[in-house]
Each structure stands twice: as C-alpha cells, then as structure tokens.
PDB file of C-alpha atoms in Angstrom:
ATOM      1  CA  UNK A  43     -66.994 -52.570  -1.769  1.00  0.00           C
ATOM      2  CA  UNK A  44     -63.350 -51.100  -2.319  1.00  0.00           C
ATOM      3  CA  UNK A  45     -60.336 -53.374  -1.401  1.00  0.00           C
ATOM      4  CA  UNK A  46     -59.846 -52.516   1.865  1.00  0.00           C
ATOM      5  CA  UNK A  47     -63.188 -53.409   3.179  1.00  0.00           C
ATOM      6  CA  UNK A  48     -62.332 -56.836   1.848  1.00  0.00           C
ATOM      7  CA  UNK A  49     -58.964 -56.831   3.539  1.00  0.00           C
ATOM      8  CA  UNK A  50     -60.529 -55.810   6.898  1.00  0.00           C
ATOM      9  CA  UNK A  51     -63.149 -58.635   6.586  1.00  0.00           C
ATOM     10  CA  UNK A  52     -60.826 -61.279   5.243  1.00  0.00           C
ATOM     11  CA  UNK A  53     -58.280 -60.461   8.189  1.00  0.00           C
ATOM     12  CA  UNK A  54     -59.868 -60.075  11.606  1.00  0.00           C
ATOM     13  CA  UNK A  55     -58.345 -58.460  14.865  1.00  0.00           C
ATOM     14  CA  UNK A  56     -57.789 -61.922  15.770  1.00  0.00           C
ATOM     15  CA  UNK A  57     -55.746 -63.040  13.248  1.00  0.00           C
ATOM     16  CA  UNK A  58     -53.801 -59.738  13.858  1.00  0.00           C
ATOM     17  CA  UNK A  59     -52.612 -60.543  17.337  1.00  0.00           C
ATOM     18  CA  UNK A  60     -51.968 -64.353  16.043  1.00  0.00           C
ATOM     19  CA  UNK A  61     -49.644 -62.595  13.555  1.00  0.00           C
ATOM     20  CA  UNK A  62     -48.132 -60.317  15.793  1.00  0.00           C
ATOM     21  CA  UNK A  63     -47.396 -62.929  18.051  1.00  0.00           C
ATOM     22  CA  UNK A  64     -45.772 -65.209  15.729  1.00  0.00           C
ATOM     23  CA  UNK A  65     -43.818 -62.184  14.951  1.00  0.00           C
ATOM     24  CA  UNK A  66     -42.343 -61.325  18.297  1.00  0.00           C
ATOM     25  CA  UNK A  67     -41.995 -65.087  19.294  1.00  0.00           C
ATOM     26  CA  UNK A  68     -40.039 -65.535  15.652  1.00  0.00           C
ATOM     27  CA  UNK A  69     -38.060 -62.047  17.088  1.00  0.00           C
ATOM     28  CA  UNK A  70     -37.469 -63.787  20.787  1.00  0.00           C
ATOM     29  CA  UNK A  71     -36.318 -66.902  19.088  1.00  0.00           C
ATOM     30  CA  UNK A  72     -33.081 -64.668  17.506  1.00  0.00           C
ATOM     31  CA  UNK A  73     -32.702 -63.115  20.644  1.00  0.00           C
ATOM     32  CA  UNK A  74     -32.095 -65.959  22.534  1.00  0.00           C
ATOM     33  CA  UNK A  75     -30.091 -67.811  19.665  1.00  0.00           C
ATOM     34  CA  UNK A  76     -27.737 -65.077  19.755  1.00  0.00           C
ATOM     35  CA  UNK A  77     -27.145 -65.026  23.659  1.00  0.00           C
ATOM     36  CA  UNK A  78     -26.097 -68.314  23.655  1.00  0.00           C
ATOM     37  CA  UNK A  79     -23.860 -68.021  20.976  1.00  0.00           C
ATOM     38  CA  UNK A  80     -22.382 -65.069  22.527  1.00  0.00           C
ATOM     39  CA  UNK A  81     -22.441 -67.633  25.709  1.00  0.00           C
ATOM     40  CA  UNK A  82     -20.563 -70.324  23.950  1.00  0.00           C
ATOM     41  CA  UNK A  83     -17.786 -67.606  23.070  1.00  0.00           C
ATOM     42  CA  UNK A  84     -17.900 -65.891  26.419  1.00  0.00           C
ATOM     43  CA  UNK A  85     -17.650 -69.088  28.208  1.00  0.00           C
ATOM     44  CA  UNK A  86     -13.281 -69.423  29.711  1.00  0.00           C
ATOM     45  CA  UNK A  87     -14.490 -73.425  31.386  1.00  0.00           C
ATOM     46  CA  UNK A  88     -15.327 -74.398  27.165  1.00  0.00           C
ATOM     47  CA  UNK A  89     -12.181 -75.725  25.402  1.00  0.00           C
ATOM     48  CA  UNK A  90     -11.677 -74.807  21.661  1.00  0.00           C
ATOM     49  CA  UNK A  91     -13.133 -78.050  20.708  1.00  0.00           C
ATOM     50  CA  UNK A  92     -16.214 -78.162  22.943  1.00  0.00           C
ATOM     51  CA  UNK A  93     -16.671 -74.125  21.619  1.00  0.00           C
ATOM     52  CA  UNK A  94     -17.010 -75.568  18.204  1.00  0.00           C
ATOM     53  CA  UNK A  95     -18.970 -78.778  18.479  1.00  0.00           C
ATOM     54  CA  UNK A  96     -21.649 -76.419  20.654  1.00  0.00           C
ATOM     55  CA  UNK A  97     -21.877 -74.132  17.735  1.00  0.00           C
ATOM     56  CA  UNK A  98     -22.544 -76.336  15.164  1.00  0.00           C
ATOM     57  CA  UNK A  99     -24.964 -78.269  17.229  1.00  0.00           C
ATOM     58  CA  UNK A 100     -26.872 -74.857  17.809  1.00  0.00           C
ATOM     59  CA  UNK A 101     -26.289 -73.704  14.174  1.00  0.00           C
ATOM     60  CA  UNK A 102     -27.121 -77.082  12.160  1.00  0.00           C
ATOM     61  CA  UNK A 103     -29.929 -78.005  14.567  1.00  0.00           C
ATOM     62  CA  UNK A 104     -31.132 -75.074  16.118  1.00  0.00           C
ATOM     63  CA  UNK A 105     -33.971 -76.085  17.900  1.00  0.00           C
ATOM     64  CA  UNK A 106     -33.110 -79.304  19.424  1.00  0.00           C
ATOM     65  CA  UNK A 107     -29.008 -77.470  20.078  1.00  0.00           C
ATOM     66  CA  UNK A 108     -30.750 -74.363  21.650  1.00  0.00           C
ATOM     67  CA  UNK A 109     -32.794 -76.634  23.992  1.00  0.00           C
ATOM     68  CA  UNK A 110     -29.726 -78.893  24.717  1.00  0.00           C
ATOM     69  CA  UNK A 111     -28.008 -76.065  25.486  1.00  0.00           C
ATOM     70  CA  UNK A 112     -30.152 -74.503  28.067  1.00  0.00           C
ATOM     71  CA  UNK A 113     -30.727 -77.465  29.778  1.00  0.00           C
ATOM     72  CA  UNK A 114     -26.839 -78.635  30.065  1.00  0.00           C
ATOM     73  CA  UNK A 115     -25.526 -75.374  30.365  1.00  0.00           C
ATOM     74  CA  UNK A 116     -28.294 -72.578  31.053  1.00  0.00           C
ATOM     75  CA  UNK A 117     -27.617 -72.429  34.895  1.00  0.00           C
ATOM     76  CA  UNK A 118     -24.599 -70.734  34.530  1.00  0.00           C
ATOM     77  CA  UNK A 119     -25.662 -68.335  31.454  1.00  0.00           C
ATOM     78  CA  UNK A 120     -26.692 -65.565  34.282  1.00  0.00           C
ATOM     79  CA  UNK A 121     -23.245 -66.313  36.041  1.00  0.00           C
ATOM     80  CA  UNK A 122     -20.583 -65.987  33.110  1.00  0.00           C
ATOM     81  CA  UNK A 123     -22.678 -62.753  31.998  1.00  0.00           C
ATOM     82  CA  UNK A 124     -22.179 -61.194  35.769  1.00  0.00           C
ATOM     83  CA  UNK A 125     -19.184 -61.887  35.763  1.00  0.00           C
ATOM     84  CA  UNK A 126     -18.270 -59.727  32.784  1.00  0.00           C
ATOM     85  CA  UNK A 127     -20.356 -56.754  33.857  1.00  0.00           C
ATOM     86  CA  UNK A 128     -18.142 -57.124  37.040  1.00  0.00           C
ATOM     87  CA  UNK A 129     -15.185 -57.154  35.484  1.00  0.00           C
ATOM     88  CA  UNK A 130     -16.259 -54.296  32.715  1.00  0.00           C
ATOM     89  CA  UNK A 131     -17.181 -52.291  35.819  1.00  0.00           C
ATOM     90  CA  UNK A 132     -14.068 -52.926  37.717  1.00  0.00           C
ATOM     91  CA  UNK A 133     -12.048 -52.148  34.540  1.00  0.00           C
ATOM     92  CA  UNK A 134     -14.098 -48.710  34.255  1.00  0.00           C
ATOM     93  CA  UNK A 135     -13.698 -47.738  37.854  1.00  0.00           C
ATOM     94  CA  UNK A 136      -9.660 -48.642  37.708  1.00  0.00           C
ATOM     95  CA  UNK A 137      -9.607 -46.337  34.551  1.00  0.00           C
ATOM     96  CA  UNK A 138     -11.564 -43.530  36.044  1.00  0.00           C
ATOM     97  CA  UNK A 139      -9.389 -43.583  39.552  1.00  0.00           C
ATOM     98  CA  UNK A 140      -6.153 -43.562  37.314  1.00  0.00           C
ATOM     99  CA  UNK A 141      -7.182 -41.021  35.311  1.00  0.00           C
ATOM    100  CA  UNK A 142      -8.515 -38.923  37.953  1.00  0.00           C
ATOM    101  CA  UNK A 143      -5.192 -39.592  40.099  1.00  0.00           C
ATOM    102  CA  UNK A 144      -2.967 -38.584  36.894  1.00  0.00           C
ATOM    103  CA  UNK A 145      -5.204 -35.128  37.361  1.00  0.00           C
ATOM    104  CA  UNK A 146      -3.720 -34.159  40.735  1.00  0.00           C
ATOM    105  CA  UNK A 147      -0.719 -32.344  41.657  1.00  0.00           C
ATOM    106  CA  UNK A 148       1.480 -34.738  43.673  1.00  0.00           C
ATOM    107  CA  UNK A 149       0.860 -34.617  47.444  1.00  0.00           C
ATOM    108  CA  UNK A 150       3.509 -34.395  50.023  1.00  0.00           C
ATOM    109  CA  UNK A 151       3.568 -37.864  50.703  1.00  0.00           C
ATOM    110  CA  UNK A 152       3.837 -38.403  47.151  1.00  0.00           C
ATOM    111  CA  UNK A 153       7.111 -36.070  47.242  1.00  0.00           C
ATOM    112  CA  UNK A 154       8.487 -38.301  50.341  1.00  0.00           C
ATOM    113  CA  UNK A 155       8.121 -41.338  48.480  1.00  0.00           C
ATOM    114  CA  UNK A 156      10.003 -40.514  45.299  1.00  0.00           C
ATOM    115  CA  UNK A 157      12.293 -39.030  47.526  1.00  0.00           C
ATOM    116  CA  UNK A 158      12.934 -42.319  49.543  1.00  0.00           C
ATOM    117  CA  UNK A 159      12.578 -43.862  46.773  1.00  0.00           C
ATOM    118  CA  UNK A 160      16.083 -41.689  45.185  1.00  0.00           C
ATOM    119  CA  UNK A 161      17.513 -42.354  48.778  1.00  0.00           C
ATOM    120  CA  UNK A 162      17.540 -46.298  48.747  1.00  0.00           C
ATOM    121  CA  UNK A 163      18.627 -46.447  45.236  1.00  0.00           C
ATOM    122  CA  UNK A 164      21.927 -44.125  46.306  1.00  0.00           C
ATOM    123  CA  UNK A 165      21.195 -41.128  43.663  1.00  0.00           C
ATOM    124  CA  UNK A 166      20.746 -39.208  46.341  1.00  0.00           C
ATOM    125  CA  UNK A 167      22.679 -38.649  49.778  1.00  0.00           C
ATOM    126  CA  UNK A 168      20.986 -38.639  53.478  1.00  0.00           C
ATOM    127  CA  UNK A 169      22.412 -35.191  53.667  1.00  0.00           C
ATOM    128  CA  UNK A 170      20.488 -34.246  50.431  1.00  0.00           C
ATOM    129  CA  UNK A 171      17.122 -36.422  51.718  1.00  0.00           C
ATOM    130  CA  UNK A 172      16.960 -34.494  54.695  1.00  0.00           C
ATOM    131  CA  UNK A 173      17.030 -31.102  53.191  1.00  0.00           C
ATOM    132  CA  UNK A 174      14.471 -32.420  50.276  1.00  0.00           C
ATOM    133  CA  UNK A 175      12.579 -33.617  53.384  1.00  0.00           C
ATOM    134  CA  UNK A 176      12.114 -30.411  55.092  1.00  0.00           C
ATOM    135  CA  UNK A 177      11.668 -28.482  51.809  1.00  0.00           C
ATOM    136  CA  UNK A 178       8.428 -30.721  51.117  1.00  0.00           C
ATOM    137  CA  UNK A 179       7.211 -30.980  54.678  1.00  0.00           C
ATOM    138  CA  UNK A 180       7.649 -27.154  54.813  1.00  0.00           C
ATOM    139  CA  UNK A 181       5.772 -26.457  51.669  1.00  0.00           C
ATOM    140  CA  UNK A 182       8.563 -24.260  50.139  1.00  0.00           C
ATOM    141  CA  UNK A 183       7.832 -26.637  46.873  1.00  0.00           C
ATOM    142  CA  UNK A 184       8.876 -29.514  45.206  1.00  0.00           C
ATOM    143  CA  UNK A 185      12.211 -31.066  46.045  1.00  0.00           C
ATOM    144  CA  UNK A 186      15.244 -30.806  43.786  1.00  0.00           C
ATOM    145  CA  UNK A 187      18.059 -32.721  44.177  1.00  0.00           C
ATOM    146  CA  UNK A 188      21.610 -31.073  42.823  1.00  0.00           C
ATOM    147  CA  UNK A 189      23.960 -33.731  41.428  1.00  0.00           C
TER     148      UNK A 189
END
C-alpha cells in the first residue's frame, strides 16, 4: 500500500471534522478576544486605569478575563458598538450633505442672507440692501455692493 492509503486509514472523516472544529473554535476564540479588546478601548464609561487593569486581566489570563468580561460587562458590548456605527453614519451623512451643499450655486435666499447679513454689520447701507434686494429677487444676478 502507498502512503496515502495509510494516511486515509490512519485519519478517518471523523477525526477530520474533530479537527476542523477545533480549528474554527481555536479561530472564534481570536475573534472574540479581539472584540473585547477593541471593547475595552472603545468603551468612554472605562477610566484609564480600569482600561488597563481589564487588559491585562484578558491578556495574562485569557480565559478566565474573557469570561469575566462578558459576564460584567457583555450587556453593553452590542450598545457601545451601535453607538459608533451611529455616529460613523451620522458623520458620513453630515459629510455627504456638506459636500453636496458646497456643489450648488447659492440660492436666492442664500443671496438675502449674506446680504442681511452685510446690512446688520453696517458695510452696507439700507439704500444699497434694497437695490441688492431687488437685483436678487429679480434674478438679474448676484448682488454687488459698491463701496
């Protein structure tokens, strides 16, 4: 018999899943080390202190730390981590509004406002607000102010 026949025999199907189970248990244990680290990091309620003692308890004793952690702190894991999606969506849609309102040509109301605001500072007269005024409510373009 060649080598593989013996490796076939000596290593049945079962032992195969065994060993791929070990495998993606060994693979889930990183994952969930890792979130909690990140959690520990991500977490604004943790003082310096209470940061560091968590992550040596997790790192020097993982097992027992990982264990400790969810138990004490593993309600609020799903919590801090919506939060940040929140506030990583809020911070894309505020970026994509101001960008896409940097993209448009100033409106009329726009015009009135810079013009008011010119007005209350005094650089610019009533006189001169009121002809701005009708020269944006008119259309006839944007206002210009003569010093």
């Amino acid at each position: 018999m060649s080598a593989q026949t013996y490796l076939a025999y000596d290593y049945p199907a079962l032992s195969v899943f065994w060993s791929m189970l070990v495998f993606f248990l060994w693979i889930m244990w990183f994952v969930l080390l890792f979130r909690i680290v990140v959690d520990i990091f991500r977490d604004d309620d943790l003082g310096g202190w209470a940061k560091a003692g968590w992550l040596v308890f997790v790192i020097v004793l993982p097992f027992l730390g990982v264990f400790v952690y969810l138990i004490a702190r593993g309600r609020n894991m799903g919590r801090r981590e919506a939060a940040q999606v929140r506030a990583q969506q809020q911070a894309v849609d505020t970026y994509i509004r101001e960008t896409a309102r940097a993209g448009t040509p100033p409106t009329s109301a726009d015009e009135l406002e810079k013009l008011s605001g010119l007005r209350s500072r005094g650089d610019i007269t009533d006189d001169e607000f009121r002809r701005a005024k009708e020269l944006v409510l008119t259309g006839s373009g944007a206002a210009h102010h003569t010093p």
